[in-house]
XYZ file of C-alpha atoms in Angstrom:
654
model
C 11.996 13.309 -16.255
C 14.780 10.633 -16.516
C 18.204 12.297 -15.999
C 20.950 12.047 -18.630
C 24.295 11.493 -17.063
C 25.951 14.127 -19.341
C 23.603 16.810 -17.951
C 25.017 16.197 -14.510
C 28.672 16.847 -15.388
C 30.232 20.291 -14.744
C 31.298 22.657 -17.563
C 35.033 23.550 -17.794
C 36.472 26.933 -17.900
C 39.180 28.126 -20.306
C 41.800 28.268 -17.416
C 43.278 24.891 -17.070
C 43.947 24.913 -13.379
C 40.423 26.232 -12.562
C 38.991 23.649 -14.722
C 40.745 20.852 -12.982
C 39.669 22.285 -9.712
C 36.040 22.338 -10.731
C 36.555 18.558 -11.891
C 37.979 17.549 -8.597
C 34.946 19.252 -6.722
C 31.944 18.159 -8.841
C 33.065 15.093 -10.859
C 33.848 14.559 -14.556
C 33.092 17.492 -16.854
C 31.410 17.190 -20.154
C 34.555 18.210 -22.194
C 36.624 15.505 -20.432
C 36.215 13.307 -23.417
C 37.750 15.791 -25.671
C 40.986 16.069 -23.503
C 44.105 14.148 -24.419
C 44.031 10.482 -23.116
C 46.816 10.963 -20.529
C 45.041 14.027 -19.136
C 41.696 12.167 -18.896
C 43.271 9.396 -16.771
C 45.246 11.826 -14.728
C 42.047 13.715 -13.841
C 40.246 10.339 -13.250
C 42.884 9.334 -10.750
C 42.582 12.648 -8.998
C 38.783 12.277 -8.871
C 39.175 8.710 -7.582
C 41.559 9.742 -4.933
C 39.160 12.366 -3.757
C 36.244 10.011 -3.656
C 38.275 7.495 -1.575
C 39.183 10.305 0.865
C 35.582 11.347 1.088
C 34.329 7.685 1.314
C 32.230 8.178 -1.766
C 32.524 4.578 -3.199
C 29.273 2.747 -4.242
C 28.220 -0.596 -5.670
C 24.939 -1.496 -7.254
C 23.326 -4.984 -7.464
C 20.883 -4.840 -10.251
C 19.880 -2.289 -12.941
C 19.518 1.174 -11.589
C 20.734 3.786 -14.189
C 19.124 6.732 -12.423
C 20.826 5.844 -9.137
C 24.094 5.303 -10.786
C 23.863 8.656 -12.703
C 22.772 10.551 -9.589
C 25.739 9.201 -7.546
C 28.360 9.805 -10.170
C 27.257 13.433 -10.562
C 27.945 13.862 -6.838
C 31.436 12.751 -7.212
C 30.884 9.084 -6.201
C 32.863 6.352 -7.926
C 31.336 2.980 -8.594
C 33.048 -0.139 -7.499
C 31.930 -2.570 -10.243
C 31.221 -6.112 -9.084
C 33.015 -8.938 -10.835
C 29.657 -10.971 -11.176
C 26.084 -10.573 -10.329
C 24.846 -13.136 -7.914
C 22.288 -15.587 -9.037
C 19.841 -14.229 -6.521
C 20.175 -10.703 -8.024
C 20.215 -11.832 -11.636
C 16.867 -13.599 -11.351
C 15.394 -11.439 -8.716
C 12.300 -9.496 -9.106
C 11.737 -6.139 -7.774
C 10.428 -6.694 -4.244
C 6.683 -7.287 -3.986
C 6.062 -5.828 -7.460
C 8.810 -8.220 -8.557
C 9.323 -6.754 -11.970
C 12.645 -6.770 -13.885
C 13.699 -3.434 -15.178
C 12.190 -2.573 -18.532
C 13.708 -2.879 -21.822
C 13.357 0.876 -22.257
C 15.500 1.421 -19.117
C 18.077 -1.086 -20.424
C 18.302 0.746 -23.630
C 18.696 3.867 -21.705
C 21.812 2.681 -19.748
C 23.208 0.974 -23.093
C 23.182 4.400 -24.657
C 24.828 5.892 -21.633
C 27.493 3.321 -21.665
C 28.008 3.807 -25.321
C 29.432 7.160 -24.711
C 32.772 5.606 -25.192
C 35.426 7.728 -23.750
C 33.341 8.847 -20.757
C 32.684 5.321 -19.833
C 36.269 4.380 -20.281
C 36.931 6.978 -17.590
C 34.314 5.367 -15.417
C 35.855 1.836 -16.031
C 39.306 3.094 -15.262
C 38.036 4.699 -11.961
C 36.297 1.449 -11.066
C 39.549 -0.389 -11.435
C 41.168 2.094 -9.162
C 38.753 1.397 -6.426
C 38.487 -2.409 -6.866
C 40.289 -2.913 -3.499
C 38.269 -0.224 -1.655
C 35.260 -0.765 0.459
C 32.037 0.541 -0.965
C 30.134 2.927 1.302
C 26.771 2.653 -0.384
C 25.317 -0.506 -1.448
C 22.161 -0.495 -3.614
C 20.456 -3.842 -4.291
C 17.354 -5.231 -5.654
C 16.769 -7.585 -2.771
C 17.961 -7.413 0.891
C 19.003 -11.044 0.881
C 21.850 -10.518 -1.568
C 23.914 -8.839 1.011
C 24.444 -9.990 4.798
C 24.019 -6.639 6.569
C 25.625 -8.015 9.750
C 28.862 -8.349 7.857
C 28.831 -4.660 6.819
C 30.899 -1.970 8.392
C 29.119 0.563 10.401
C 30.002 3.242 7.845
C 28.411 1.341 4.943
C 24.964 2.574 3.800
C 22.356 -0.127 2.587
C 19.013 0.581 0.837
C 17.322 -2.266 2.951
C 16.413 -3.182 6.474
C 15.950 -6.686 7.773
C 12.857 -8.199 9.377
C 10.295 -6.016 7.737
C 7.814 -8.843 7.052
C 5.459 -7.388 9.640
C 4.275 -4.899 7.130
C 5.719 -5.740 3.725
C 3.943 -9.028 3.494
C 0.271 -9.756 3.143
C 0.194 -12.017 6.117
C 2.385 -9.812 8.240
C 0.255 -6.724 7.752
C -2.985 -8.852 8.247
C -2.013 -9.992 11.542
C 0.186 -7.267 13.159
C -2.012 -4.221 12.460
C -4.366 -5.834 14.877
C -1.960 -4.687 17.693
C -1.848 -1.141 16.572
C -3.787 0.309 19.554
C -0.990 -0.858 21.823
C 1.326 1.646 20.110
C -0.801 4.605 19.074
C -4.326 5.782 19.602
C -5.702 4.595 16.399
C -8.056 2.063 15.019
C -6.826 -0.084 12.105
C -10.324 -0.625 10.916
C -10.434 3.014 10.014
C -7.853 2.627 7.151
C -7.260 -1.085 6.650
C -9.910 -3.465 5.419
C -10.234 -6.332 7.684
C -8.182 -9.295 6.895
C -7.723 -12.970 7.954
C -5.184 -15.744 7.428
C -6.791 -18.927 6.378
C -3.837 -21.067 7.392
C -4.989 -21.224 11.138
C -8.456 -22.711 12.345
C -9.023 -19.841 14.687
C -8.537 -17.393 11.704
C -10.786 -19.438 9.548
C -13.562 -19.338 12.141
C -12.974 -15.626 12.597
C -13.355 -15.123 8.768
C -16.572 -17.371 8.722
C -18.171 -15.290 11.595
C -17.265 -12.096 9.803
C -18.654 -13.360 6.394
C -21.888 -14.336 8.215
C -22.366 -11.040 10.002
C -21.685 -9.161 6.778
C -24.273 -11.373 5.051
C -26.777 -10.597 7.728
C -26.161 -6.877 7.403
C -26.523 -7.025 3.715
C -29.942 -8.432 3.931
C -30.817 -5.493 5.980
C -29.324 -3.148 3.484
C -31.262 -4.907 0.653
C -34.534 -4.324 2.461
C -33.761 -0.579 3.104
C -32.428 -0.128 -0.479
C -35.453 -1.799 -1.898
C -37.837 0.388 0.039
C -35.937 3.604 -0.646
C -35.949 2.736 -4.329
C -39.727 2.069 -4.250
C -40.442 5.328 -2.561
C -38.295 7.278 -4.983
C -39.999 5.465 -7.911
C -43.423 6.255 -6.371
C -42.460 10.025 -6.172
C -41.378 10.060 -9.792
C -44.816 8.772 -10.837
C -46.592 11.615 -9.251
C -48.482 13.636 -11.863
C -48.492 10.709 -14.373
C -51.676 9.975 -16.168
C -54.345 8.179 -14.311
C -54.210 5.035 -16.471
C -50.549 4.453 -15.432
C -50.022 0.822 -14.375
C -50.534 0.663 -10.687
C -48.584 -2.583 -10.359
C -45.354 -0.481 -10.769
C -45.641 0.645 -7.204
C -46.190 -2.758 -5.617
C -42.513 -3.755 -5.354
C -40.210 -6.350 -7.066
C -42.507 -9.265 -6.355
C -44.888 -7.960 -9.077
C -42.029 -6.972 -11.502
C -41.256 -10.486 -12.460
C -43.483 -13.348 -11.649
C -40.619 -15.767 -12.169
C -38.711 -14.460 -9.027
C -38.876 -16.666 -6.015
C -40.539 -15.260 -2.991
C -38.557 -15.390 0.317
C -40.352 -15.344 3.671
C -39.846 -12.417 5.915
C -38.340 -14.936 8.391
C -35.084 -14.436 6.439
C -35.073 -10.765 7.631
C -35.961 -11.804 11.203
C -32.876 -14.240 11.193
C -30.685 -11.468 9.779
C -31.913 -8.954 12.454
C -31.298 -11.541 15.148
C -27.640 -11.934 14.053
C -27.130 -8.214 14.016
C -28.741 -7.814 17.478
C -26.524 -10.525 18.917
C -23.457 -8.843 17.503
C -24.342 -5.440 19.024
C -25.120 -7.181 22.319
C -21.711 -8.732 22.456
C -20.096 -5.332 21.895
C -22.005 -4.026 24.784
C -20.864 -7.092 26.761
C -24.417 -8.234 27.305
C -23.379 -11.700 26.788
C -20.695 -11.683 29.541
C -22.717 -13.984 31.851
C -24.144 -16.243 29.164
C -22.819 -19.726 28.839
C -21.119 -20.734 25.583
C -23.916 -23.116 24.555
C -26.641 -20.489 25.240
C -24.702 -17.874 23.404
C -24.871 -19.588 19.941
C -27.344 -17.941 17.804
C -28.137 -20.043 14.808
C -27.406 -23.694 14.141
C -25.172 -24.818 11.265
C -28.365 -26.081 9.342
C -29.912 -22.579 9.756
C -26.765 -20.893 8.650
C -26.546 -22.960 5.500
C -30.258 -22.164 4.791
C -29.832 -18.492 5.437
C -26.694 -18.498 3.227
C -28.407 -20.061 0.214
C -31.357 -17.688 0.598
C -28.939 -14.729 0.673
C -27.144 -15.998 -2.442
C -30.518 -16.136 -4.358
C -31.435 -12.690 -3.156
C -28.210 -10.955 -4.097
C -28.094 -12.622 -7.573
C -31.617 -11.187 -8.185
C -33.254 -14.625 -8.459
C -35.559 -14.053 -5.420
C -37.137 -11.130 -3.427
C -38.413 -10.809 0.173
C -42.189 -10.645 0.369
C -43.589 -7.643 2.384
C -40.034 -6.286 2.914
C -41.684 -2.936 3.694
C -42.847 -4.304 6.977
C -39.272 -4.615 8.224
C -37.943 -1.355 6.929
C -37.893 0.548 10.207
C -36.299 -2.169 12.167
C -33.574 -2.785 9.494
C -32.764 0.837 9.241
C -32.408 1.347 13.017
C -30.165 -1.814 13.203
C -28.043 -0.493 10.410
C -27.596 2.895 12.006
C -26.469 1.217 15.148
C -24.035 -0.905 13.432
C -22.582 2.019 11.379
C -21.906 3.872 14.631
C -19.561 1.166 15.842
C -18.216 -0.335 12.516
C -16.060 2.123 10.541
C -16.089 -0.383 7.576
C -19.915 -0.536 7.011
C -19.624 1.761 4.033
C -17.199 -0.455 2.079
C -19.144 -3.624 2.581
C -21.793 -3.046 -0.041
C -24.439 -5.849 -0.650
C -22.516 -8.621 -2.416
C -20.094 -9.646 0.464
C -17.105 -9.823 -1.811
C -13.700 -10.719 -0.523
C -10.334 -10.595 -2.231
C -8.337 -13.720 -1.720
C -4.557 -13.530 -1.924
C -1.885 -16.151 -1.734
C 0.409 -15.230 1.029
C 3.649 -16.324 -0.733
C 3.277 -14.779 -3.996
C 3.752 -11.186 -5.469
C 2.708 -9.080 -8.417
C -0.999 -9.831 -8.186
C -0.499 -13.513 -9.125
C -3.419 -15.638 -8.374
C -5.394 -13.027 -6.569
C -9.058 -13.467 -7.074
C -12.293 -11.943 -5.848
C -14.889 -14.262 -4.380
C -18.251 -14.025 -2.868
C -19.202 -17.532 -1.766
C -17.908 -18.651 1.616
C -17.603 -22.328 0.858
C -15.480 -21.781 -2.153
C -13.046 -19.545 -0.230
C -12.675 -22.098 2.635
C -12.065 -24.908 0.182
C -8.737 -23.108 -0.756
C -7.240 -24.363 2.428
C -8.348 -27.995 1.884
C -5.412 -30.327 2.338
C -5.730 -32.022 -1.128
C -6.321 -28.652 -2.817
C -2.749 -27.313 -3.045
C 0.741 -28.359 -2.242
C 1.804 -27.362 1.317
C 4.028 -24.557 0.135
C 1.065 -22.994 -1.794
C -1.517 -23.517 0.852
C -1.255 -20.224 2.815
C -4.022 -17.712 1.863
C -5.082 -14.300 3.069
C -8.533 -13.126 2.641
C -9.377 -9.463 2.832
C -12.704 -7.569 2.615
C -13.148 -6.187 -0.801
C -14.064 -2.447 -1.059
C -17.443 -2.554 -2.861
C -17.911 1.079 -3.004
C -14.772 2.517 -4.408
C -14.368 6.030 -5.848
C -14.433 5.674 -9.572
C -13.133 8.018 -12.306
C -15.267 7.691 -15.549
C -16.845 4.497 -14.161
C -13.445 2.789 -13.700
C -11.652 1.634 -10.672
C -8.172 2.888 -9.766
C -5.589 2.657 -6.926
C -2.882 4.958 -5.803
C 0.854 4.042 -5.552
C 2.276 6.290 -2.781
C 6.083 6.252 -1.945
C 7.651 6.863 1.413
C 11.150 6.486 2.768
C 12.352 5.335 6.200
C 15.829 6.570 7.034
C 15.849 5.379 10.692
C 13.903 3.116 12.897
C 15.333 4.267 16.135
C 14.341 7.163 16.275
C 11.767 6.389 13.707
C 12.088 8.721 10.803
C 9.758 8.794 7.805
C 9.845 10.790 4.536
C 6.653 11.045 2.531
C 6.704 11.691 -1.114
C 4.477 14.609 -2.461
C 3.684 12.935 -5.747
C 2.174 9.593 -6.498
C 0.363 7.929 -9.386
C -2.996 6.320 -10.128
C -3.343 2.864 -11.888
C -6.586 2.261 -13.804
C -8.219 -1.036 -14.599
C -8.752 -1.934 -18.272
C -12.567 -2.437 -17.829
C -15.397 -0.482 -16.361
C -16.355 -1.282 -12.770
C -19.005 -3.860 -12.060
C -19.738 -6.052 -9.223
C -21.581 -8.434 -11.380
C -18.337 -9.626 -12.783
C -15.434 -10.560 -10.451
C -12.792 -10.629 -13.351
C -9.440 -9.417 -12.318
C -9.354 -6.938 -15.173
C -12.063 -5.034 -13.484
C -11.011 -5.195 -9.812
C -7.192 -5.519 -9.790
C -5.278 -2.318 -10.807
C -1.827 -3.881 -10.372
C 0.190 -2.815 -13.492
C 1.797 -6.289 -13.634
C -1.788 -7.615 -14.496
C -3.278 -4.823 -16.453
C -0.330 -4.533 -18.697
C -1.178 -7.895 -20.320
C -4.775 -6.867 -20.984
C -6.433 -4.636 -23.563
C -8.520 -1.693 -22.697
C -12.231 -2.485 -23.026
C -14.059 -0.741 -25.830
C -16.737 0.306 -23.373
C -14.338 2.144 -21.126
C -14.241 6.030 -21.318
C -11.940 7.460 -23.931
C -11.039 10.124 -21.360
C -8.807 7.740 -19.617
C -5.313 7.300 -20.914
C -4.424 4.262 -22.945
C -1.453 3.512 -20.677
C -3.788 3.590 -17.763
C -2.014 5.906 -15.374
C -2.288 9.416 -14.028
C 0.022 11.476 -11.931
C -1.395 12.697 -8.625
C -1.300 16.221 -10.095
C -3.547 15.145 -12.923
C -5.855 13.602 -10.424
C -5.985 16.832 -8.473
C -6.869 18.780 -11.623
C -9.648 16.220 -12.158
C -10.984 16.916 -8.713
C -10.748 20.609 -9.189
C -12.677 20.443 -12.287
C -15.559 18.549 -10.650
C -15.664 21.046 -7.776
C -13.988 18.561 -5.283
C -10.542 20.211 -5.257
C -10.438 20.208 -1.421
C -10.673 16.473 -1.188
C -6.977 15.858 -1.931
C -5.575 18.230 0.704
C -8.382 17.825 3.199
C -8.856 14.114 3.192
C -6.775 11.900 0.874
C -3.316 13.108 1.285
C -3.387 13.638 5.111
C -5.241 10.342 5.684
C -2.534 8.475 3.657
C 0.064 10.137 5.671
C -1.574 9.199 8.937
C -2.008 5.508 7.794
C 1.764 5.181 6.943
C 2.814 6.785 10.282
C 0.536 4.637 12.399
C 1.643 1.465 10.477
C 5.316 2.115 10.862
C 4.913 2.762 14.556
C 3.233 -0.609 14.832
C 6.145 -2.225 12.928
C 8.935 -0.412 14.729
C 9.582 -3.069 17.467
C 9.795 -5.821 14.783
C 12.255 -4.450 12.255
C 15.978 -4.642 12.834
C 16.914 -0.961 13.197
C 20.384 -0.845 11.610
C 22.083 2.489 11.464
C 23.160 3.914 8.054
C 20.386 2.018 6.333
C 17.331 3.273 4.617
C 14.531 1.895 2.406
C 12.066 3.171 0.062
C 8.489 1.542 0.151
C 5.415 1.738 -2.034
C 2.032 1.734 -0.276
C -1.044 0.942 -2.309
C -4.338 2.795 -1.466
C -7.850 2.514 -2.706
C -10.302 5.396 -2.239
C -13.815 4.901 -0.962
C -16.724 6.785 -2.526
C -16.179 9.310 0.373
C -12.594 9.821 -0.586
C -11.267 8.034 2.375
C -8.013 6.059 1.481
C -7.885 2.365 2.436
C -4.379 0.817 2.728
C -4.151 -2.435 0.776
C -0.522 -3.417 1.142
C 3.045 -1.994 1.456
C 5.741 -3.265 -0.978
C 9.460 -3.256 -0.311
C 11.670 -2.453 -3.309
C 8.815 -1.080 -5.357
C 9.315 -1.361 -8.980
C 11.036 1.681 -10.503
C 11.077 0.807 -14.241
C 9.599 3.139 -16.877
C 6.466 1.238 -17.922
C 4.572 4.208 -19.036
C 5.176 7.884 -19.555
C 4.010 8.547 -15.936
C 6.502 6.073 -14.354
C 9.229 7.094 -16.663
C 8.873 10.622 -15.099
C 8.037 9.853 -11.512
C 10.187 6.844 -10.901
C 13.409 8.547 -12.105
C 12.448 11.640 -10.019
C 11.848 9.655 -6.756
C 15.090 7.756 -7.213
C 17.044 11.044 -7.599
C 15.256 12.448 -4.569
C 16.061 9.412 -2.446
C 19.809 10.167 -3.258
C 19.163 13.684 -2.268
C 17.860 12.693 1.140
C 20.133 9.868 2.067
C 23.371 11.308 0.399
C 22.710 14.958 0.418
C 22.061 14.853 4.200
C 25.174 12.773 4.770
C 27.150 15.679 3.360
C 25.067 18.463 4.966
C 21.883 18.577 6.838
C 20.523 21.505 5.119
C 20.057 20.196 1.698
C 17.470 19.914 -1.092
C 15.360 16.830 -0.533
C 13.238 17.225 -3.735
C 9.640 16.280 -3.301
C 10.142 14.329 -0.021
C 8.785 15.984 3.097
C 9.730 14.830 6.614
C 6.526 13.172 7.718
C 7.607 12.515 11.331
C 10.631 11.885 13.418
C 10.510 10.216 16.898
C 12.003 11.991 19.837
C 12.091 11.060 23.554
C 12.727 7.302 22.927
C 12.159 5.051 25.924
C 12.351 1.329 26.308
C 9.140 -0.605 27.107
C 10.570 -1.752 30.467
C 10.875 1.754 31.743
C 7.419 2.858 30.588
C 6.387 4.399 27.273
C 5.210 7.728 26.059
C 2.070 8.008 23.818
C 2.922 8.714 20.344
C 1.098 11.744 19.172
C 2.000 11.961 15.540
C -0.729 13.832 13.635
C 0.525 13.926 9.967
C -2.792 15.113 8.748
C -2.452 18.273 10.605
C 1.276 18.643 10.393
C 1.710 19.299 14.091
C 2.166 17.244 17.105
C 1.341 17.577 20.852
C 3.726 17.009 23.670
C 4.474 13.426 24.862
C 1.826 12.080 27.257
C 2.719 10.581 30.642
C 4.018 7.183 30.766
C 1.584 4.273 30.875
C 1.922 1.296 32.997
C 3.576 -1.719 31.337
C 0.586 -4.046 31.892
C -1.988 -1.527 31.141
C -4.865 -3.143 28.949
C -5.893 -1.170 25.875
C -9.495 -1.620 25.094
C -10.153 -0.218 21.498
C -14.038 0.211 22.041
C -14.271 1.535 18.400
C -12.905 -1.601 16.908
C -15.376 -4.041 15.470
C -14.946 -7.392 17.326
C -14.997 -10.358 14.936
C -13.364 -13.139 16.592
C -9.642 -13.459 17.428
C -8.809 -10.310 15.468
C -10.258 -8.345 18.449
C -8.013 -9.979 21.022
C -5.020 -7.664 21.762
C -1.861 -9.053 23.200
C 0.854 -7.119 24.868
C 3.482 -5.316 22.840
C 6.968 -6.485 22.349
C 9.210 -6.020 25.384
C 11.897 -4.271 23.304
C 9.429 -1.655 21.929
C 10.987 1.765 21.737
C 8.237 4.571 22.172
C 8.345 8.193 21.869
C 6.569 11.210 20.540
C 6.852 11.896 16.824
C 7.433 15.434 15.618
C 7.460 16.878 12.125
C 10.571 18.812 11.461
C 12.648 20.143 8.550
C 16.349 19.571 7.926
C 16.778 17.334 10.953
C 19.638 14.859 10.662
C-alpha cells in the first residue's frame, strides 16, 4: 500500500517543549502546518541542522515519491536539484525503461499540494542547498559519476553490471559459472547464443539441428504412445468399430505426405554422434571424418522436419523405430537438463541485444529466418546484434495461460558479496491463451510493457484478473487449492534464490564494488511444467510505477523496504528490514592469486557448509553435466581479480 507522507509524521503533545523534542527526533509532525509561521520555520531550521549533523541529506534524480516520503519520515532533508539533466528527464527505468505512471505523478502532486507542509520542505531544501547529499537516488547510473562521489555518499547503483543486466552479458558470462560455484547454468538458464559472432552462429546452428533431431525422436515416441492409448480406449467397443482408427496417422488423412523411415535413422545418427562426443568417443577421429551429415543432407532433413511438425506429413511405419528412439531420448535426458523444455517445435526467442521493454522480441522456429537477422544488408550496424535463446515450450500454465514471475533482490555489497531476497513477487499474465501453433507476442511475452497495449482475448479464462497480475501470495493460494501447495516452498522459491545467488557469484569479479552503494534488481523467471524456475533475464532499475493494483501495493512496499535495509542498517544493524531476507553474505574473502575457497551457498536449504580447501589456480573445471553444444561448452579461466569466499546466511549482519 502506497504510503502517505502525512501518515509518517509524528503527533505532537500538548507540552510545547516536549512536542519540539519529538519533532527534532522524528521529523515534521502533522500539526506543524497549524503552528504560526515563525514557529514552523524555526522548527524547520532545527530539523535541518539536526539532519546536517547526522548526515541525512538526500537528492533524487527522477520521480520516486515513495522513496522521498520514506526518507523524510526518517528525518532526512532533500537537497533539491536546480534542474534535471536531460539524460534523466528522458530516461526510462532501466531494462524495463518505463517512465513513472500518471497515477504516481498525481500522487506526488497531491502531496506537494499540501501547501504549508511543502513550504516547510522547500525552506529546508534551501537551507541545505550548499550541503553535500549523503544519499543519491537516480533513475540511471550514468547520470552521476560515482568516481567523483565522496566515500560517505550512498548511491543506488553499481557500475559495470552489464555481465548480468544485459541480454548478451548474461548469455555469454553464465557459461563460466562452474569456475565460481559448483553449479550448472543449464539447470536454470535456457541455453543462449549471440548471433554477432561466427562461432556463436555455428554453435546455435549445431544446437538447432540437434534439437531438431531429438524432436523427430520425440514425435515417434509420442505418436506411438498416443496410438497405444487410443487402442486401449477402444477396448470393449462394438465389433463393427472402424479398424482403420488403430492403424496410425497415415490412414487418418490420405492427403498427408508419407516420409520414409530414413528420416528417423538420420535423426538417430545425429543423436548418437552427440552422445558419443560427450563420452569423448570422437577424440581420435579426424575433423573430416567426424562430420556427420553434409549440408545438403541437413537441408533435406530440415525441410522434412518442418513438414512433420506442421502436421503436413507423417513417418511411415514409425512404430518400428519406437524402442530405439525411446532409448536414445532416455540417454539424452540423463545428460541434458533442458530436454523437458525443448518440446517438439524447436522454438527460439530472438532478442535485440541493444533494446529493452520487450521491443522487437519475437519467437521463431525456422533456422534460416533466424540467421538472416544478422545479414549485413538486413539492419543498420547499430541494430544488428541479436541474442537467440531457447524458448520454454512446456511452461506451467494457469487456466491455459502463460505467465512469468518478477522477483526482486537487493545487493548491498559486492565485496563481501551481500544479497537480500524479497519474500514477495508478482506474476504477469499474457492476454491470450497459450498455444505453440501461433507465435504471436501476445501469447508468449508476458512483459507488461507489451501486454498493457493489448486487449484480453475473449477465449481467455474469466478467472484471471483483467489487469493481468497476481501477487505471489495469490499464486500460493492457487497452488494450495489445487493440492500443490508445497511447490512454492519446496521448489519454486528456493530454486529462484539459488539461481540468483549463483548468478551474482559469477558476476562478482566483473562489477565495480563501490562501498556505500546498493542496487535493486528485478529477475524474471518462467516456470516449467514441473515447477522448476528458469531465469530469463535480470533488470537493473526495475520499473516501480503503479501500473496495476498489484504493483501499486508491492512496488511501494519494496521501495520502503529498500530504505529500511540501506538506511535503517546505517543507523543501527538491528533493524526492521521489511520483507527482505538476507539470502547470503560472503565471508573468508581471498584473492584469486592466493587461491580460492569453494563457495558453498545453498539458499534453497538456508544453510551453508564450511569453506572447502583452496583450489589450484590453474585447475581445469570439467562440468560433465553440462550439455556441450559448440563454443558454449569451452570454459576459460576466471578473472584474476576474482574474490572468492564462503557464503553464509545470517540475520542482522552489517
